mmCIF file of C-alpha atoms in Angstrom:
data_model
loop_
_atom_site.group_PDB
_atom_site.id
_atom_site.type_symbol
_atom_site.label_atom_id
_atom_site.label_comp_id
_atom_site.label_asym_id
_atom_site.label_seq_id
_atom_site.Cartn_x
_atom_site.Cartn_y
_atom_site.Cartn_z
ATOM 1 C CA GLY A 457 0.000 0.000 0.000
ATOM 2 C CA ASN A 458 3.001 2.327 -0.019
ATOM 3 C CA LEU A 459 3.130 5.165 -2.542
ATOM 4 C CA LYS A 460 6.126 6.067 -4.667
ATOM 5 C CA ALA A 461 6.121 9.176 -6.843
ATOM 6 C CA LEU A 462 6.469 8.620 -10.584
ATOM 7 C CA GLU A 463 9.533 10.327 -11.970
ATOM 8 C CA GLY A 464 8.524 13.475 -13.830
ATOM 9 C CA SER A 465 4.856 12.935 -12.996
ATOM 10 C CA THR A 466 4.108 16.315 -11.401
ATOM 11 C CA LEU A 467 1.809 18.435 -13.552
ATOM 12 C CA THR A 468 1.303 22.085 -12.652
ATOM 13 C CA PHE A 469 -1.781 24.221 -13.208
ATOM 14 C CA PRO A 470 -1.937 28.021 -12.858
ATOM 15 C CA VAL A 471 -4.621 28.244 -10.170
ATOM 16 C CA SER A 472 -5.680 25.888 -7.371
ATOM 17 C CA TRP A 473 -9.142 25.195 -5.962
ATOM 18 C CA PRO A 474 -11.276 26.968 -4.734
ATOM 19 C CA PHE A 475 -10.102 29.863 -6.901
ATOM 20 C CA GLY A 476 -11.313 28.338 -10.143
ATOM 21 C CA GLY A 477 -8.650 25.634 -10.437
ATOM 22 C CA ILE A 478 -8.875 21.837 -10.627
ATOM 23 C CA SER A 479 -12.229 20.589 -9.360
ATOM 24 C CA GLN A 480 -12.115 16.866 -10.211
ATOM 25 C CA ILE A 481 -10.039 14.147 -11.877
ATOM 26 C CA ALA A 482 -11.426 10.911 -13.321
ATOM 27 C CA THR A 483 -10.361 7.956 -15.437
ATOM 28 C CA ASP A 484 -12.513 6.420 -18.156
ATOM 29 C CA PRO A 485 -13.955 2.930 -17.458
ATOM 30 C CA SER A 486 -11.094 1.229 -19.321
ATOM 31 C CA GLY A 487 -8.416 3.103 -17.363
ATOM 32 C CA GLU A 488 -6.731 4.230 -20.581
ATOM 33 C CA PHE A 489 -7.317 7.950 -20.110
ATOM 34 C CA LEU A 490 -7.261 10.465 -17.270
ATOM 35 C CA TYR A 491 -9.325 13.654 -17.431
ATOM 36 C CA VAL A 492 -8.713 16.747 -15.311
ATOM 37 C CA VAL A 493 -11.554 19.250 -14.957
ATOM 38 C CA ASP A 494 -10.094 22.730 -14.637
ATOM 39 C CA TYR A 495 -11.498 26.234 -15.139
ATOM 40 C CA THR A 496 -9.370 26.457 -18.311
ATOM 41 C CA GLY A 497 -11.113 23.424 -19.816
ATOM 42 C CA ILE A 498 -10.880 19.630 -19.766
ATOM 43 C CA HIS A 499 -7.328 18.289 -19.800
ATOM 44 C CA ALA A 500 -6.949 14.755 -21.181
ATOM 45 C CA TYR A 501 -4.022 12.360 -20.752
ATOM 46 C CA VAL A 502 -3.142 8.894 -21.986
ATOM 47 C CA VAL A 503 -2.190 6.591 -19.085
ATOM 48 C CA ASN A 504 0.826 4.331 -19.690
ATOM 49 C CA ARG A 505 -0.407 0.918 -18.521
ATOM 50 C CA ASN A 506 3.103 -0.198 -17.519
ATOM 51 C CA THR A 507 4.414 2.866 -15.705
ATOM 52 C CA GLY A 508 1.344 5.018 -14.997
ATOM 53 C CA ALA A 509 3.017 7.981 -16.712
ATOM 54 C CA LEU A 510 0.734 10.545 -18.358
ATOM 55 C CA THR A 511 0.983 11.901 -21.908
ATOM 56 C CA SER A 512 -1.234 14.740 -23.067
ATOM 57 C CA VAL A 513 -3.930 13.821 -25.606
ATOM 58 C CA ALA A 514 -3.749 15.728 -28.901
ATOM 59 C CA GLY A 515 -5.898 18.860 -28.749
ATOM 60 C CA SER A 516 -5.993 18.952 -24.943
ATOM 61 C CA PRO A 517 -7.236 20.954 -23.084
ATOM 62 C CA PHE A 518 -10.684 20.776 -24.634
ATOM 63 C CA VAL A 519 -12.953 23.803 -24.390
ATOM 64 C CA SER A 520 -15.832 23.671 -21.925
ATOM 65 C CA ASN A 521 -18.815 25.916 -22.606
ATOM 66 C CA SER A 522 -19.358 26.283 -18.853
ATOM 67 C CA THR A 523 -17.167 26.474 -15.757
ATOM 68 C CA PRO A 524 -16.756 22.718 -15.135
ATOM 69 C CA SER A 525 -17.078 21.152 -11.687
ATOM 70 C CA SER A 526 -17.827 17.428 -12.043
ATOM 71 C CA VAL A 527 -17.546 14.625 -14.622
ATOM 72 C CA ALA A 528 -19.060 11.186 -15.231
ATOM 73 C CA PHE A 529 -18.702 8.576 -17.989
ATOM 74 C CA ASP A 530 -21.389 6.364 -19.443
ATOM 75 C CA ALA A 531 -20.941 2.627 -18.840
ATOM 76 C CA SER A 532 -19.067 2.060 -22.118
ATOM 77 C CA GLY A 533 -16.735 5.042 -21.786
ATOM 78 C CA SER A 534 -17.928 6.353 -25.157
ATOM 79 C CA TYR A 535 -19.460 9.507 -23.673
ATOM 80 C CA LEU A 536 -18.323 11.969 -21.028
ATOM 81 C CA TYR A 537 -20.685 14.297 -19.174
ATOM 82 C CA VAL A 538 -19.348 17.489 -17.622
ATOM 83 C CA ALA A 539 -21.374 19.457 -15.083
ATOM 84 C CA GLY A 540 -20.679 23.154 -14.722
ATOM 85 C CA TYR A 541 -22.368 26.493 -14.414
ATOM 86 C CA SER A 542 -23.179 28.941 -17.173
ATOM 87 C CA ASP A 543 -22.272 32.210 -15.469
ATOM 88 C CA PRO A 544 -20.920 33.184 -12.034
ATOM 89 C CA ILE A 545 -23.420 36.048 -11.837
ATOM 90 C CA SER A 546 -27.074 35.390 -10.874
ATOM 91 C CA PRO A 547 -29.146 33.933 -12.366
ATOM 92 C CA ALA A 548 -26.613 31.166 -12.962
ATOM 93 C CA ASN A 549 -27.761 27.806 -14.253
ATOM 94 C CA ALA A 550 -26.012 24.465 -14.082
ATOM 95 C CA VAL A 551 -25.265 22.984 -17.482
ATOM 96 C CA ILE A 552 -24.491 19.374 -18.410
ATOM 97 C CA THR A 553 -22.312 19.147 -21.535
ATOM 98 C CA ALA A 554 -22.146 15.818 -23.357
ATOM 99 C CA TYR A 555 -18.962 14.811 -25.206
ATOM 100 C CA SER A 556 -18.103 11.834 -27.363
ATOM 101 C CA VAL A 557 -14.796 10.145 -26.499
ATOM 102 C CA SER A 558 -12.684 8.831 -29.387
ATOM 103 C CA SER A 559 -10.422 5.780 -29.253
ATOM 104 C CA THR A 560 -7.498 8.171 -28.693
ATOM 105 C CA GLY A 561 -9.193 10.081 -25.850
ATOM 106 C CA VAL A 562 -10.121 13.126 -27.942
ATOM 107 C CA LEU A 563 -13.348 14.866 -26.869
ATOM 108 C CA ALA A 564 -15.984 16.286 -29.210
ATOM 109 C CA ALA A 565 -18.850 18.350 -27.773
ATOM 110 C CA LEU A 566 -22.311 16.999 -28.636
ATOM 111 C CA ALA A 567 -24.970 18.996 -26.786
ATOM 112 C CA GLN A 568 -25.753 20.965 -23.636
ATOM 113 C CA TYR A 569 -28.537 20.309 -21.149
ATOM 114 C CA PRO A 570 -29.484 23.080 -18.680
ATOM 115 C CA VAL A 571 -30.440 22.397 -15.063
ATOM 116 C CA PRO A 572 -32.341 25.605 -14.177
ATOM 117 C CA GLY A 573 -31.963 27.172 -10.760
ATOM 118 C CA GLU A 574 -28.691 25.422 -9.940
ATOM 119 C CA LEU A 575 -25.137 26.733 -9.824
ATOM 120 C CA SER A 576 -22.375 24.151 -9.494
ATOM 121 C CA THR A 577 -23.406 20.523 -9.181
ATOM 122 C CA ALA A 578 -22.196 16.914 -9.075
ATOM 123 C CA VAL A 579 -22.997 14.085 -11.501
ATOM 124 C CA VAL A 580 -22.783 10.294 -11.395
ATOM 125 C CA THR A 581 -23.859 7.512 -13.751
ATOM 126 C CA ALA A 582 -25.526 4.159 -13.109
ATOM 127 C CA GLY A 583 -25.761 1.983 -16.205
ATOM 128 C CA ASN A 584 -27.595 3.989 -18.862
ATOM 129 C CA TYR A 585 -28.637 6.783 -16.507
ATOM 130 C CA LEU A 586 -27.070 10.070 -15.414
ATOM 131 C CA TYR A 587 -27.945 11.608 -12.048
ATOM 132 C CA VAL A 588 -27.440 15.286 -11.202
ATOM 133 C CA ALA A 589 -27.358 16.628 -7.631
ATOM 134 C CA GLY A 590 -29.384 19.835 -7.276
ATOM 135 C CA TYR A 591 -27.905 21.668 -4.280
ATOM 136 C CA HIS A 592 -30.339 24.595 -4.323
ATOM 137 C CA SER A 593 -33.442 22.634 -5.337
ATOM 138 C CA ASN A 594 -32.795 19.791 -2.835
ATOM 139 C CA SER A 595 -33.287 17.201 -5.525
ATOM 140 C CA ILE A 596 -31.764 14.711 -7.944
ATOM 141 C CA THR A 597 -32.460 15.156 -11.654
ATOM 142 C CA ALA A 598 -32.277 11.894 -13.599
ATOM 143 C CA PHE A 599 -31.553 11.477 -17.316
ATOM 144 C CA SER A 600 -31.546 8.373 -19.478
ATOM 145 C CA ILE A 601 -28.529 8.088 -21.794
ATOM 146 C CA GLY A 602 -29.407 7.327 -25.421
ATOM 147 C CA SER A 603 -27.413 5.267 -27.908
ATOM 148 C CA ALA A 604 -25.833 8.443 -29.339
ATOM 149 C CA GLY A 605 -25.070 9.914 -25.910
ATOM 150 C CA GLU A 606 -28.152 12.127 -25.821
ATOM 151 C CA LEU A 607 -29.888 12.818 -22.501
ATOM 152 C CA THR A 608 -33.641 12.520 -21.857
ATOM 153 C CA THR A 609 -35.255 13.450 -18.542
ATOM 154 C CA VAL A 610 -36.589 10.418 -16.641
ATOM 155 C CA PRO A 611 -40.354 10.615 -15.884
ATOM 156 C CA GLY A 612 -40.976 11.785 -12.319
ATOM 157 C CA SER A 613 -37.659 13.649 -12.180
ATOM 158 C CA PRO A 614 -36.470 15.580 -10.187
ATOM 159 C CA PHE A 615 -36.588 13.451 -7.026
ATOM 160 C CA ALA A 616 -36.551 15.106 -3.587
ATOM 161 C CA THR A 617 -33.515 14.699 -1.282
ATOM 162 C CA GLY A 618 -32.415 16.152 2.050
ATOM 163 C CA ASN A 619 -31.315 19.785 2.157
ATOM 164 C CA GLY A 620 -28.325 20.720 -0.009
ATOM 165 C CA PRO A 621 -27.162 17.544 -1.807
ATOM 166 C CA TYR A 622 -23.577 18.172 -2.866
ATOM 167 C CA SER A 623 -22.128 14.705 -3.504
ATOM 168 C CA ILE A 624 -23.658 11.521 -4.912
ATOM 169 C CA ALA A 625 -22.565 7.894 -5.242
ATOM 170 C CA VAL A 626 -23.994 4.703 -6.700
ATOM 171 C CA ASP A 627 -23.300 1.197 -5.370
ATOM 172 C CA PRO A 628 -21.381 -1.166 -7.719
ATOM 173 C CA SER A 629 -24.538 -3.003 -8.798
ATOM 174 C CA GLY A 630 -26.160 0.266 -9.932
ATOM 175 C CA SER A 631 -29.254 -0.408 -7.839
ATOM 176 C CA VAL A 632 -28.865 2.110 -4.993
ATOM 177 C CA LEU A 633 -27.979 5.823 -5.026
ATOM 178 C CA TYR A 634 -26.845 7.909 -2.056
ATOM 179 C CA THR A 635 -26.571 11.677 -1.635
ATOM 180 C CA ALA A 636 -24.559 13.551 0.997
ATOM 181 C CA ASN A 637 -26.534 16.614 2.063
ATOM 182 C CA ASP A 638 -25.200 19.834 3.589
ATOM 183 C CA GLY A 639 -28.287 20.373 5.731
ATOM 184 C CA THR A 640 -29.524 23.666 7.179
ATOM 185 C CA PRO A 641 -28.464 25.491 10.370
ATOM 186 C CA THR A 642 -30.413 25.131 13.620
ATOM 187 C CA ALA A 643 -30.176 26.916 16.977
ATOM 188 C CA ASN A 644 -27.854 24.197 18.340
ATOM 189 C CA GLN A 645 -25.907 23.027 15.292
ATOM 190 C CA ALA A 646 -24.290 24.979 12.486
ATOM 191 C CA ALA A 647 -25.247 22.591 9.694
ATOM 192 C CA PRO A 648 -26.657 19.159 10.553
ATOM 193 C CA GLY A 649 -25.914 17.090 7.470
ATOM 194 C CA SER A 650 -27.687 13.964 6.286
ATOM 195 C CA LEU A 651 -27.606 11.096 3.807
ATOM 196 C CA SER A 652 -30.459 10.286 1.440
ATOM 197 C CA ALA A 653 -30.729 6.773 -0.008
ATOM 198 C CA PHE A 654 -32.744 5.630 -3.025
ATOM 199 C CA THR A 655 -33.327 2.405 -4.911
ATOM 200 C CA ILE A 656 -32.882 2.734 -8.683
ATOM 201 C CA ASP A 657 -35.604 1.236 -10.874
ATOM 202 C CA ALA A 658 -34.120 -0.660 -13.797
#
């Protein structure tokens, strides 16, 4: 379990979080590529399977049409979904941008899907579904993922959660979803948080 730094592996970025810098890193389902979500765009790297060394993908960083905050892949790794917000000034809306992922890790923007009334949000996938945490609306918005990567709102969505969901996770079987909620202040506690748990209908 010990860690040993890879020689020459340190990558530097101009600004750190929370000042608009790196907000998330993620690998695709195959483990071939690493994606870094930064305010300057989406940085993509090829992962050397033998050494773990990173090599920048041609064309990286890829432009994001919003300030990105969270990413999720579909089950096949063919599509990447980036959550961000459209504008830092009110009224700001969360935006989900769909990208196709080529065999070399190159991203191509497909479409944008607004999540009105939200600012920055988190996303997660379970099979052929994408779930979006709505911090301000206290809800989860669910989308089905089409064969071409397109998103369609699931009937009955959004689904109510506890106050201020800011992080979401799905169990390995894709049958249960959990949200971590910020909560709201009370007279005795600054912010009593909570967890919300849901079963996922196939």
